[in-house]
Amino acid sequence: GIQVEQSPPDLILQEGANSTLRCNFSDSVNNLQWFHQNPWGQLINLFYIPSGTKQNGRLSATTVATERYSLLYISSSQTTDSGVYFCAVEQGSGTASKLTFGTGTRLQVTL
Amino acid sequence: DAGITQSPRHKVTETGTPVTLRCHQTENHRYMYWYRQDPGHGLRLIHYSYGVKDTDKGEVSDGYSVSRSKTEDFLLTLESATSSQTSVYFCAISDYHRGGYEQYFGPGTRLTVT
């Protein structure tokens, strides 16, 4: 099956710093999503981005499908950004949305 | 909020006992999923459903069964729980939004098998 690798595995930032999280995948995909799992365990959908660039406030994401990677940018980080960020992909038809997850990047934002 | 609830939220059970986890959604979504989350593995798909009585296996389906007799409920059953099934279980739905099928997750159920 498809392999999904995320880097770095852990990241510590001071509040206000910027960061870039990377997701590499081993085959072509038709669905790619980024999720944030907060310290209480809740999973929040951030982006649906199988290709191109999207922005939502301080967060933006870019997927270069031909080169099989996606980047999540966090600008002016805040303590509420702490948690684990997951990339997930699907190769199939896209309607059943059977996602394969990476192992995540754990982000800690300190004061 | 995709209107997804899970019950129970926490459960401790003994090896060999049957366990059923419930996922309930209020917005008539066709696709529903069960994942487990373990350290070092991210989330892994157990089973999914594409309609009432229509289910299929995911990546880690051994030891689990599912049922969907109503659109709003998707049940995950461990017929005879083992310690390796200690995990956090998440239910999800899929909804067409922002140009594609996105998944939205319930709050999770923490299951401990002793």
CSV table of C-alpha atoms in Angstrom, one decimal:
chain,number,residue,atom,x,y,z
A,1,GLY,CA,0.0,0.0,0.0
A,2,ILE,CA,0.9,3.7,-0.1
A,3,GLN,CA,3.5,5.0,2.3
A,4,VAL,CA,3.1,8.3,4.0
A,5,GLU,CA,6.0,9.9,5.8
A,6,GLN,CA,5.9,13.1,7.9
A,7,SER,CA,8.7,15.2,9.1
A,8,PRO,CA,9.9,16.4,11.5
A,9,PRO,CA,8.4,13.9,14.0
A,10,ASP,CA,8.7,16.5,16.8
A,11,LEU,CA,9.0,20.3,16.8
A,12,ILE,CA,9.3,22.9,19.6
A,13,LEU,CA,8.7,26.5,18.8
A,14,GLN,CA,8.4,29.7,20.6
A,15,GLU,CA,5.2,31.7,20.3
A,16,GLY,CA,5.3,33.9,17.2
A,17,ALA,CA,7.7,31.7,15.2
A,18,ASN,CA,6.9,30.2,11.8
A,19,SER,CA,7.1,26.5,10.8
A,20,THR,CA,6.8,24.1,7.9
A,21,LEU,CA,5.6,20.6,8.2
A,22,ARG,CA,6.2,18.1,5.4
A,23,CYS,CA,4.3,15.1,4.1
A,24,ASN,CA,5.8,12.7,1.5
A,25,PHE,CA,3.8,10.0,-0.1
A,26,SER,CA,4.9,7.1,-2.2
A,27,ASP,CA,2.4,7.1,-5.0
A,28,SER,CA,-0.1,9.3,-6.8
A,29,VAL,CA,-3.2,10.3,-4.7
A,30,ASN,CA,-6.5,11.9,-5.4
A,31,ASN,CA,-7.3,12.9,-1.9
A,32,LEU,CA,-5.0,14.6,0.7
A,33,GLN,CA,-6.1,16.1,3.9
A,34,TRP,CA,-4.3,17.7,6.9
A,35,PHE,CA,-5.6,17.3,10.4
A,36,HIS,CA,-4.8,18.8,13.8
A,37,GLN,CA,-5.2,16.7,16.9
A,38,ASN,CA,-5.4,19.0,19.9
A,39,PRO,CA,-4.0,18.0,23.3
A,40,TRP,CA,-7.5,16.8,24.3
A,41,GLY,CA,-7.5,14.3,21.5
A,42,GLN,CA,-10.0,15.9,19.2
A,43,LEU,CA,-9.2,15.6,15.4
A,44,ILE,CA,-9.9,18.7,13.4
A,45,ASN,CA,-9.9,18.8,9.6
A,46,LEU,CA,-7.7,21.6,8.4
A,47,PHE,CA,-7.4,21.3,4.6
A,48,TYR,CA,-8.6,19.1,1.7
A,49,ILE,CA,-5.7,19.7,-0.7
A,50,PRO,CA,-4.9,17.0,-3.3
A,51,SER,CA,-3.1,19.7,-5.3
A,52,GLY,CA,-2.4,23.4,-5.3
A,53,THR,CA,-2.3,25.9,-2.5
A,54,LYS,CA,-4.9,26.9,0.1
A,55,GLN,CA,-4.9,29.3,3.0
A,56,ASN,CA,-7.0,29.6,6.1
A,57,GLY,CA,-5.9,32.4,8.4
A,58,ARG,CA,-2.4,31.7,9.8
A,59,LEU,CA,-2.3,28.3,8.2
A,60,SER,CA,-1.6,27.5,4.6
A,61,ALA,CA,-0.9,24.3,2.7
A,62,THR,CA,0.6,23.4,-0.7
A,63,THR,CA,0.6,20.0,-2.4
A,64,VAL,CA,2.9,19.3,-5.4
A,65,ALA,CA,1.2,16.1,-6.6
A,66,THR,CA,3.7,15.5,-9.4
A,67,GLU,CA,6.5,15.4,-6.8
A,68,ARG,CA,4.4,13.6,-4.2
A,69,TYR,CA,4.7,15.9,-1.3
A,70,SER,CA,2.6,18.4,0.7
A,71,LEU,CA,3.6,21.2,3.0
A,72,LEU,CA,1.7,22.7,5.9
A,73,TYR,CA,2.8,26.2,6.9
A,74,ILE,CA,2.0,27.7,10.3
A,75,SER,CA,2.8,31.4,10.7
A,76,SER,CA,3.0,33.4,13.9
A,77,SER,CA,2.5,30.3,16.0
A,78,GLN,CA,0.3,30.4,19.1
A,79,THR,CA,0.1,28.0,22.1
A,80,THR,CA,-3.2,26.8,20.8
A,81,ASP,CA,-1.4,25.4,17.7
A,82,SER,CA,0.2,22.8,19.9
A,83,GLY,CA,-0.8,19.2,19.2
A,84,VAL,CA,-0.2,16.6,16.5
A,85,TYR,CA,-0.5,17.3,12.8
A,86,PHE,CA,-1.5,14.4,10.5
A,87,CYS,CA,-1.3,14.1,6.8
A,88,ALA,CA,-3.7,11.5,5.2
A,89,VAL,CA,-4.0,10.4,1.6
A,90,GLU,CA,-6.2,8.2,-0.6
A,91,GLN,CA,-5.4,6.6,-3.9
A,92,GLY,CA,-8.9,5.3,-4.8
A,93,SER,CA,-12.0,6.8,-6.5
A,94,GLY,CA,-12.2,9.5,-3.8
A,95,THR,CA,-15.8,9.0,-2.8
A,96,ALA,CA,-15.2,6.3,-0.2
A,97,SER,CA,-12.3,8.3,1.1
A,98,LYS,CA,-10.3,5.5,2.7
A,99,LEU,CA,-7.5,7.4,4.2
A,100,THR,CA,-4.0,6.3,5.0
A,101,PHE,CA,-2.4,8.4,7.7
A,102,GLY,CA,1.1,9.4,8.4
A,103,THR,CA,2.5,9.1,11.9
A,104,GLY,CA,2.2,12.8,12.5
A,105,THR,CA,4.3,15.8,13.6
A,106,ARG,CA,4.0,16.7,17.3
A,107,LEU,CA,4.2,20.4,17.7
A,108,GLN,CA,4.7,22.2,21.0
A,109,VAL,CA,4.5,26.0,21.1
A,110,THR,CA,6.0,27.6,24.2
A,111,LEU,CA,5.6,31.1,25.6
B,1,ASP,CA,-19.3,20.0,14.0
B,2,ALA,CA,-20.5,17.1,12.0
B,3,GLY,CA,-22.9,15.9,14.7
B,4,ILE,CA,-20.9,12.7,15.5
B,5,THR,CA,-21.0,11.1,19.0
B,6,GLN,CA,-19.4,8.0,20.3
B,7,SER,CA,-20.3,5.9,23.2
B,8,PRO,CA,-18.9,4.9,25.6
B,9,ARG,CA,-16.1,7.5,25.8
B,10,HIS,CA,-14.1,5.3,28.1
B,11,LYS,CA,-14.2,1.6,28.8
B,12,VAL,CA,-12.1,-0.9,30.7
B,13,THR,CA,-12.8,-4.6,30.0
B,14,GLU,CA,-11.2,-7.9,30.6
B,15,THR,CA,-9.6,-10.2,28.0
B,16,GLY,CA,-12.0,-12.5,26.3
B,17,THR,CA,-15.1,-10.3,26.8
B,18,PRO,CA,-17.2,-8.9,23.9
B,19,VAL,CA,-17.3,-5.2,23.5
B,20,THR,CA,-19.4,-3.0,21.3
B,21,LEU,CA,-18.6,0.6,20.5
B,22,ARG,CA,-21.3,2.9,19.0
B,23,CYS,CA,-20.9,5.8,16.6
B,24,HIS,CA,-24.0,8.0,16.0
B,25,GLN,CA,-24.4,10.7,13.4
B,26,THR,CA,-27.3,13.1,13.0
B,27,GLU,CA,-26.7,14.4,9.4
B,28,ASN,CA,-27.5,11.5,7.2
B,29,HIS,CA,-24.0,10.9,5.9
B,30,ARG,CA,-23.6,7.9,3.7
B,31,TYR,CA,-19.9,7.0,4.5
B,32,MET,CA,-18.8,6.1,8.0
B,33,TYR,CA,-15.5,4.8,9.3
B,34,TRP,CA,-13.8,3.2,12.3
B,35,TYR,CA,-10.1,3.9,13.0
B,36,ARG,CA,-7.8,3.0,15.8
B,37,GLN,CA,-5.0,5.2,17.0
B,38,ASP,CA,-1.9,3.8,18.6
B,39,PRO,CA,1.5,5.4,19.4
B,40,GLY,CA,3.8,5.3,16.5
B,41,HIS,CA,1.1,4.3,14.0
B,42,GLY,CA,-1.1,7.3,13.5
B,43,LEU,CA,-4.6,6.3,12.7
B,44,ARG,CA,-5.4,3.0,10.9
B,45,LEU,CA,-8.7,2.1,9.2
B,46,ILE,CA,-10.5,-0.9,10.7
B,47,HIS,CA,-13.8,-1.0,8.7
B,48,TYR,CA,-15.9,1.4,6.8
B,49,SER,CA,-19.5,1.6,5.6
B,50,TYR,CA,-20.9,3.0,2.3
B,51,GLY,CA,-24.6,2.6,3.3
B,52,VAL,CA,-27.0,0.7,5.4
B,53,LYS,CA,-25.9,-3.0,5.5
B,54,ASP,CA,-22.9,-2.1,3.2
B,55,THR,CA,-19.5,-2.5,4.9
B,56,ASP,CA,-16.0,-3.4,4.0
B,57,LYS,CA,-12.7,-4.1,5.6
B,58,GLY,CA,-9.9,-1.7,6.2
B,59,GLU,CA,-6.2,-2.1,6.9
B,60,VAL,CA,-6.5,-3.7,10.4
B,61,SER,CA,-9.9,-5.6,10.4
B,62,ASP,CA,-8.8,-8.8,12.1
B,63,GLY,CA,-10.6,-9.3,15.4
B,64,TYR,CA,-13.3,-6.7,14.6
B,65,SER,CA,-16.7,-6.8,13.1
B,66,VAL,CA,-19.1,-4.0,12.2
B,67,SER,CA,-22.8,-3.5,11.6
B,68,ARG,CA,-24.9,-0.7,10.2
B,69,SER,CA,-28.6,-1.3,10.4
B,70,LYS,CA,-29.6,2.4,10.3
B,71,THR,CA,-28.0,5.3,8.5
B,72,GLU,CA,-27.2,7.1,11.7
B,73,ASP,CA,-25.5,4.2,13.7
B,74,PHE,CA,-22.3,2.4,12.9
B,75,LEU,CA,-21.3,-0.3,15.5
B,76,LEU,CA,-17.9,-1.7,16.0
B,77,THR,CA,-17.7,-5.1,17.9
B,78,LEU,CA,-14.7,-6.9,19.4
B,79,GLU,CA,-16.0,-10.4,19.7
B,80,SER,CA,-13.4,-11.4,22.2
B,81,ALA,CA,-11.2,-8.5,23.3
B,82,THR,CA,-7.5,-8.9,23.6
B,83,SER,CA,-4.8,-6.7,25.1
B,84,SER,CA,-3.6,-5.8,21.7
B,85,GLN,CA,-6.9,-4.1,21.1
B,86,THR,CA,-6.2,-1.6,23.8
B,87,SER,CA,-6.4,1.7,21.8
B,88,VAL,CA,-8.3,4.9,21.1
B,89,TYR,CA,-11.0,4.3,18.6
B,90,PHE,CA,-12.3,7.1,16.4
B,91,CYS,CA,-15.4,7.1,14.2
B,92,ALA,CA,-15.6,9.4,11.2
B,93,ILE,CA,-17.9,10.5,8.4
B,94,SER,CA,-17.1,11.6,5.0
B,95,ASP,CA,-18.8,14.7,3.5
B,96,TYR,CA,-18.3,16.6,0.2
B,97,HIS,CA,-17.0,20.0,1.2
B,98,ARG,CA,-14.4,22.5,-0.1
B,99,GLY,CA,-14.0,20.6,-3.4
B,100,GLY,CA,-13.7,17.1,-2.2
B,101,TYR,CA,-14.6,14.3,0.3
B,102,GLU,CA,-13.4,15.4,3.7
B,103,GLN,CA,-13.5,13.3,6.8
B,104,TYR,CA,-14.8,14.6,10.2
B,105,PHE,CA,-14.1,12.7,13.4
B,106,GLY,CA,-16.0,11.9,16.6
B,107,PRO,CA,-14.4,12.5,20.0
B,108,GLY,CA,-13.0,9.0,20.4
B,109,THR,CA,-13.4,6.1,22.7
B,110,ARG,CA,-10.5,5.0,24.9
B,111,LEU,CA,-10.6,1.2,25.4
B,112,THR,CA,-8.4,-0.6,27.8
B,113,VAL,CA,-8.3,-4.4,27.8
B,114,THR,CA,-6.8,-5.9,30.9
